[in-house]
Short mmCIF file of C-alpha atoms in Angstrom, two decimals:
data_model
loop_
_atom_site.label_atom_id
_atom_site.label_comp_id
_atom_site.label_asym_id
_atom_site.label_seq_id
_atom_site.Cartn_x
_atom_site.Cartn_y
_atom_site.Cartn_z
CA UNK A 457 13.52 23.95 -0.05
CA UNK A 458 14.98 20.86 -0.86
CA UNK A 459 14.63 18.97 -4.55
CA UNK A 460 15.78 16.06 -5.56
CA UNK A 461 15.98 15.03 -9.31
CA UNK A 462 16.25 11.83 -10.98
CA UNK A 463 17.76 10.88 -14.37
CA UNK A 464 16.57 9.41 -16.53
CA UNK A 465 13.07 8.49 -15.47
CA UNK A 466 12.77 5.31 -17.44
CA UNK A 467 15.76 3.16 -18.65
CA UNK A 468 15.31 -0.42 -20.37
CA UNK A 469 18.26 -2.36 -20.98
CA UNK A 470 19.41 -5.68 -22.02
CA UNK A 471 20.24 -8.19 -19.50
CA UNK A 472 24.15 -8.05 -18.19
CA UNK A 473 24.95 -4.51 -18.80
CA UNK A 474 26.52 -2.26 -15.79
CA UNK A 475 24.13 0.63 -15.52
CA UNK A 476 24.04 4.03 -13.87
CA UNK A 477 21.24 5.53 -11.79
CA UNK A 478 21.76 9.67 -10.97
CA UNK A 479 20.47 11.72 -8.51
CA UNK A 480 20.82 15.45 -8.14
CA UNK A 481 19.64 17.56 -5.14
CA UNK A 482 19.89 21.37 -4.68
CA UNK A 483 21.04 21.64 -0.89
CA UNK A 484 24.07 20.33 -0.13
CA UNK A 485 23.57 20.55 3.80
CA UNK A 486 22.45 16.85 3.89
CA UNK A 487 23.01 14.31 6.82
CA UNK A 488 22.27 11.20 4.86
CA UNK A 489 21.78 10.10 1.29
CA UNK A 490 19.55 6.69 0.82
CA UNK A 491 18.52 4.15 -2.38
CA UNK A 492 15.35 2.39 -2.27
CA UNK A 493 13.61 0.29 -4.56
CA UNK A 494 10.04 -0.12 -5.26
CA UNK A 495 8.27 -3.00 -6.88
CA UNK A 496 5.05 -2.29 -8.92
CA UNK A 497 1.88 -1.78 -6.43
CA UNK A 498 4.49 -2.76 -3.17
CA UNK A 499 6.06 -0.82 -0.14
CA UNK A 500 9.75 0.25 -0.49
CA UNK A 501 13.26 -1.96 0.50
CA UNK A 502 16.37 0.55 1.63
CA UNK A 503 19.14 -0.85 -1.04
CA UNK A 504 21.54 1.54 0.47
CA UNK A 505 22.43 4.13 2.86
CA UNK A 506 25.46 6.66 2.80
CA UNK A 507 26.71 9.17 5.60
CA UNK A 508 27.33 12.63 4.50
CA UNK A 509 31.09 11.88 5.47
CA UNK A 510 31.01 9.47 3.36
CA UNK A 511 31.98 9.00 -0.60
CA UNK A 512 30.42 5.20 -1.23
CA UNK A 513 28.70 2.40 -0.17
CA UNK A 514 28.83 -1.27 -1.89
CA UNK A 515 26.42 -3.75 -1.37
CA UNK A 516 27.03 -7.15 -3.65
CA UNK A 517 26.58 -5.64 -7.61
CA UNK A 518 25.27 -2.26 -6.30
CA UNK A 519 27.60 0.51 -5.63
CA UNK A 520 26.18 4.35 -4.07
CA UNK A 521 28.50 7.43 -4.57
CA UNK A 522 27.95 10.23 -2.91
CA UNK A 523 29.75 14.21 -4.00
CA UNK A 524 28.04 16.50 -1.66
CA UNK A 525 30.17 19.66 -2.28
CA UNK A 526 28.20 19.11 -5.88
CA UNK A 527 25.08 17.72 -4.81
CA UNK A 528 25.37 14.48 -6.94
CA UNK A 529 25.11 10.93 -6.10
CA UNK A 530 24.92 7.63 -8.55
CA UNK A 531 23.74 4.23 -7.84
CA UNK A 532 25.47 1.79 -9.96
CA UNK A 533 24.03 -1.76 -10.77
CA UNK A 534 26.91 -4.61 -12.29
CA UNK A 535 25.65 -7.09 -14.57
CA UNK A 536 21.81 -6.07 -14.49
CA UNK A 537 19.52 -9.23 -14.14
CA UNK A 538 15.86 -9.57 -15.26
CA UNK A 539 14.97 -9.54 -11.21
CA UNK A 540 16.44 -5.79 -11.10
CA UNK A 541 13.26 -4.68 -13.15
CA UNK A 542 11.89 -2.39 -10.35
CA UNK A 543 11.85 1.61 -10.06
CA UNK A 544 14.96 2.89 -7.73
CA UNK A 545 14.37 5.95 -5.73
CA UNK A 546 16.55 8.17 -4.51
CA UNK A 547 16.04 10.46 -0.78
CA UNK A 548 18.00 12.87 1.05
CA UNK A 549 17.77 13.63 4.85
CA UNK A 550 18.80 16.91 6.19
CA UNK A 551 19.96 17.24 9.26
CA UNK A 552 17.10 16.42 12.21
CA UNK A 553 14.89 16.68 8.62
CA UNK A 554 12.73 14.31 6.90
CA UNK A 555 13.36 12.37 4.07
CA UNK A 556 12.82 14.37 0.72
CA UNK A 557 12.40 11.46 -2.58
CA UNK A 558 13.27 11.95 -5.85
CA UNK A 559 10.21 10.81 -8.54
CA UNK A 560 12.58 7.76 -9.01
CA UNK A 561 13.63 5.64 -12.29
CA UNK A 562 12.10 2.86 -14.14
CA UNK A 563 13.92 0.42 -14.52
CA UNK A 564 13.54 -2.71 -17.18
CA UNK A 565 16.28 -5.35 -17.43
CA UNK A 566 15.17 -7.49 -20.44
CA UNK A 567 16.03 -10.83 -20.67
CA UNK B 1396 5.29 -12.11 11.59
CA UNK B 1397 8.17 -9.25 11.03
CA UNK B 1398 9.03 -5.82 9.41
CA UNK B 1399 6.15 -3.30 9.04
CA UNK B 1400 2.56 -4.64 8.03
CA UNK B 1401 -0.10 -2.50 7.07
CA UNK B 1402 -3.77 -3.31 6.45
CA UNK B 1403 -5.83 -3.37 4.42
CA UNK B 1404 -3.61 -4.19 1.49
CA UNK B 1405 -6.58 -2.06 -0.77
CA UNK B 1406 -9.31 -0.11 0.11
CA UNK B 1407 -12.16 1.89 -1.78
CA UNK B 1408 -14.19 4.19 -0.33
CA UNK B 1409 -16.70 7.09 -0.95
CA UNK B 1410 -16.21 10.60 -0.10
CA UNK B 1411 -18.39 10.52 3.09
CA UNK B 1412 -17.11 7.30 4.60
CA UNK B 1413 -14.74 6.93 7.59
CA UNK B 1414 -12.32 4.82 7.56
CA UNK B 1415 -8.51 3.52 9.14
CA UNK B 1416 -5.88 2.57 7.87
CA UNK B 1417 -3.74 0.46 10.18
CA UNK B 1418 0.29 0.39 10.40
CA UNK B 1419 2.36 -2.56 12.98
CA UNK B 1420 6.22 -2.75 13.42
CA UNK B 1421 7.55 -5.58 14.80
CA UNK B 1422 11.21 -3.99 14.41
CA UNK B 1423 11.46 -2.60 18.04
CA UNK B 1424 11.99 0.79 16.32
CA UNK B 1425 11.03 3.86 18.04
CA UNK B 1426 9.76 6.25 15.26
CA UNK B 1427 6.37 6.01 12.67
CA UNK B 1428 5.83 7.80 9.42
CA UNK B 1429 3.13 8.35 7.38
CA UNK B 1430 3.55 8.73 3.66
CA UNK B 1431 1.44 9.67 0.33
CA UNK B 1432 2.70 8.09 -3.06
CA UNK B 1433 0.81 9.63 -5.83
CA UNK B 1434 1.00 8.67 -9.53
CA UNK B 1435 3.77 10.54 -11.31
CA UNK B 1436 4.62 12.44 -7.95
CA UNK B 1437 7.68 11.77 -5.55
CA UNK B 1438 6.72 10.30 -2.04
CA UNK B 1439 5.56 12.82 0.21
CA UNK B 1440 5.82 12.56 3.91
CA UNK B 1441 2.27 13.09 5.86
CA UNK B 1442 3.46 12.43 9.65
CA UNK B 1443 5.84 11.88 11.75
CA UNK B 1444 5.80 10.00 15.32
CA UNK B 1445 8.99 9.64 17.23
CA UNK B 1446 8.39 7.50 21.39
CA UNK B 1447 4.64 8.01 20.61
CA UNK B 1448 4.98 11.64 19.95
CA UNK B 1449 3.69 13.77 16.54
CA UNK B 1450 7.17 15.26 15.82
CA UNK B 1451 6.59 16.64 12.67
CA UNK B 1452 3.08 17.50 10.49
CA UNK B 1453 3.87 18.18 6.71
CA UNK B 1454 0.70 20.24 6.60
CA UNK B 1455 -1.80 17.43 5.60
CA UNK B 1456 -5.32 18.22 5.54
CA UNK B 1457 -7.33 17.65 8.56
CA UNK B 1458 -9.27 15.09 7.34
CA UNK B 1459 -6.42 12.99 7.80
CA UNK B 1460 -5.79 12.02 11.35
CA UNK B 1461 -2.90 9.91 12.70
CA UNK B 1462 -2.91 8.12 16.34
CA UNK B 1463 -0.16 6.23 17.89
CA UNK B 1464 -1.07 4.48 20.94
CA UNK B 1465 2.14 3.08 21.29
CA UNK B 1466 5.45 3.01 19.52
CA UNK B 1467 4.18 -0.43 17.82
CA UNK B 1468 1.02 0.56 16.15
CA UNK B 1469 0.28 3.79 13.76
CA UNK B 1470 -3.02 4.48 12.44
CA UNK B 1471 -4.27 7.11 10.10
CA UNK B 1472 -7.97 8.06 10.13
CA UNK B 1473 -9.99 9.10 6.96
CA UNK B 1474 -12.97 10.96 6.97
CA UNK B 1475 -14.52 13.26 4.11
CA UNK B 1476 -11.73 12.47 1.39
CA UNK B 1477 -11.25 13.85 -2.55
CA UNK B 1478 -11.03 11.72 -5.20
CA UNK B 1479 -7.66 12.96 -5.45
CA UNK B 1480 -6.69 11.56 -1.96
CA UNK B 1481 -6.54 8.45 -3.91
CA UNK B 1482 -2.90 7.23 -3.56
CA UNK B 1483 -0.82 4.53 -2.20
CA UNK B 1484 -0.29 5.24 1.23
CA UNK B 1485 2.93 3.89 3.11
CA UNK B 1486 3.88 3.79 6.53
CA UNK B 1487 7.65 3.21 7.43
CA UNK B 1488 9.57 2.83 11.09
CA UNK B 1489 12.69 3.79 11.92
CA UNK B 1490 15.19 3.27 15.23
CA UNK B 1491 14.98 6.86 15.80
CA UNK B 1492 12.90 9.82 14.34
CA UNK B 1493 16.02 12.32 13.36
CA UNK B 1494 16.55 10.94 10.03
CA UNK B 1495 20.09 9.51 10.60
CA UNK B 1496 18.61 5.78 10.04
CA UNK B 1497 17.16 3.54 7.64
CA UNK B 1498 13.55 3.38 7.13
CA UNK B 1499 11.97 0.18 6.60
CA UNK B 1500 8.49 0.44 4.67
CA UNK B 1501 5.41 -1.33 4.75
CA UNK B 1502 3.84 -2.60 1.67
CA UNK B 1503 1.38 0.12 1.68
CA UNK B 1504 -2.57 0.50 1.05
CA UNK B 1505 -3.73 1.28 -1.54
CA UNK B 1506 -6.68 3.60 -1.77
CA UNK B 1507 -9.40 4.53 -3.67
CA UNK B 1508 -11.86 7.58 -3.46
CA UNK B 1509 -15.22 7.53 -5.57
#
């Protein structure tokens, strides 16, 4: 059965430092790898999606790595903003599966 | 309007009521999902709908029933809930139902069993 792991669960930091998001999962047969966020009480927005042939994905200050063989992927924010304040979740898809969510991270960008 | 709209935005109910909860994509998107956010638990997926069909039933309790009449609308029926059916509860479309593409989430309802 497929788990997927989040560290840390809650991270505050002050506003302009790079931060790093991890996510773990325990099969490595995956077809897809995908960051959401989640503002408090509100639905979920896909941030970014990554292939299983792929290593990364970049969208403007967020950057998504992906190591399969170890079952390990990062989601890295540049120059955190007040407006990032929102909890990041993490999901893996197996192939012709559903998506399985990590319990996601907390994230506080003080200003 | 666009995206995925759900309503209602909150709802409380007692145990014996009946009630729907109502899910529209106006993405052109070919797939439907049900899913159950409880506090301090990961999203779990309820149901699946892929072209109108139930593709995939994450063994939820009967008294939840889905229906989708078309590949537009979703709806999930609630009858004789548990205080601890209180959750948020999301629905989410998709071009296709095999997991290869993004999902794109309403803003959920959330719901509350007395």
């Amino acid at each position: 059965k497929q788990e997927v792991t989040q560290i840390p669960a809650a991270l505050s930091v002050p506003e302009g430092e790079n931060l790093v998001l991890n996510c773990s999962f325990t099969d490595s047969a995956i077809y897809n790898l995908q960051w959401f966020r989640q503002d408090p009480g509100k639905g979920l927005t896909s941030l970014l999606l990554i292939q299983s042939s792929q290593r990364e994905q970049t969208s403007g200050r967020l950057n998504a790595s992906l190591d399969k063989s170890s079952g390990r992927s990062t989601l890295y924010i540049a120059a955190s903003q007040p407006g990032d304040s929102a909890t990041y979740l993490c999901a893996v898809v197996a192939y012709g599966n559903k998506l399985v969510f990590g319990a996601g991270t907390i994230l506080r960008v003080k200003s | 309007e666009t995206g995925v709209t759900q309503t209602p935005r909150h709802l409380v109910m007692g145990m014996t009521n009946k009630k729907s909860l109502k899910c529209e994509q106006h993405l052109g998107h070919n797939a439907m999902y049900w899913y159950k956010q409880s506090a301090k638990k990961p999203l779990e997926l309820m149901f699946v709908y892929s072209l109108e069909e139930r593709v995939e039933n994450n063994s939820v309790p009967s008294r939840f029933s889905p229906e989708c009449p078309n590949s537009s609308h979703l709806f999930l029926h609630l009858h004789t809930l548990q205080p601890e059916d209180s959750a948020l509860y999301l629905c989410a479309s998709s071009h296709t139902g095999d997991g290869a593409d993004t999902q794109y989430f309403g803003p959920g309802t959330r719901l509350t069993v007395l």
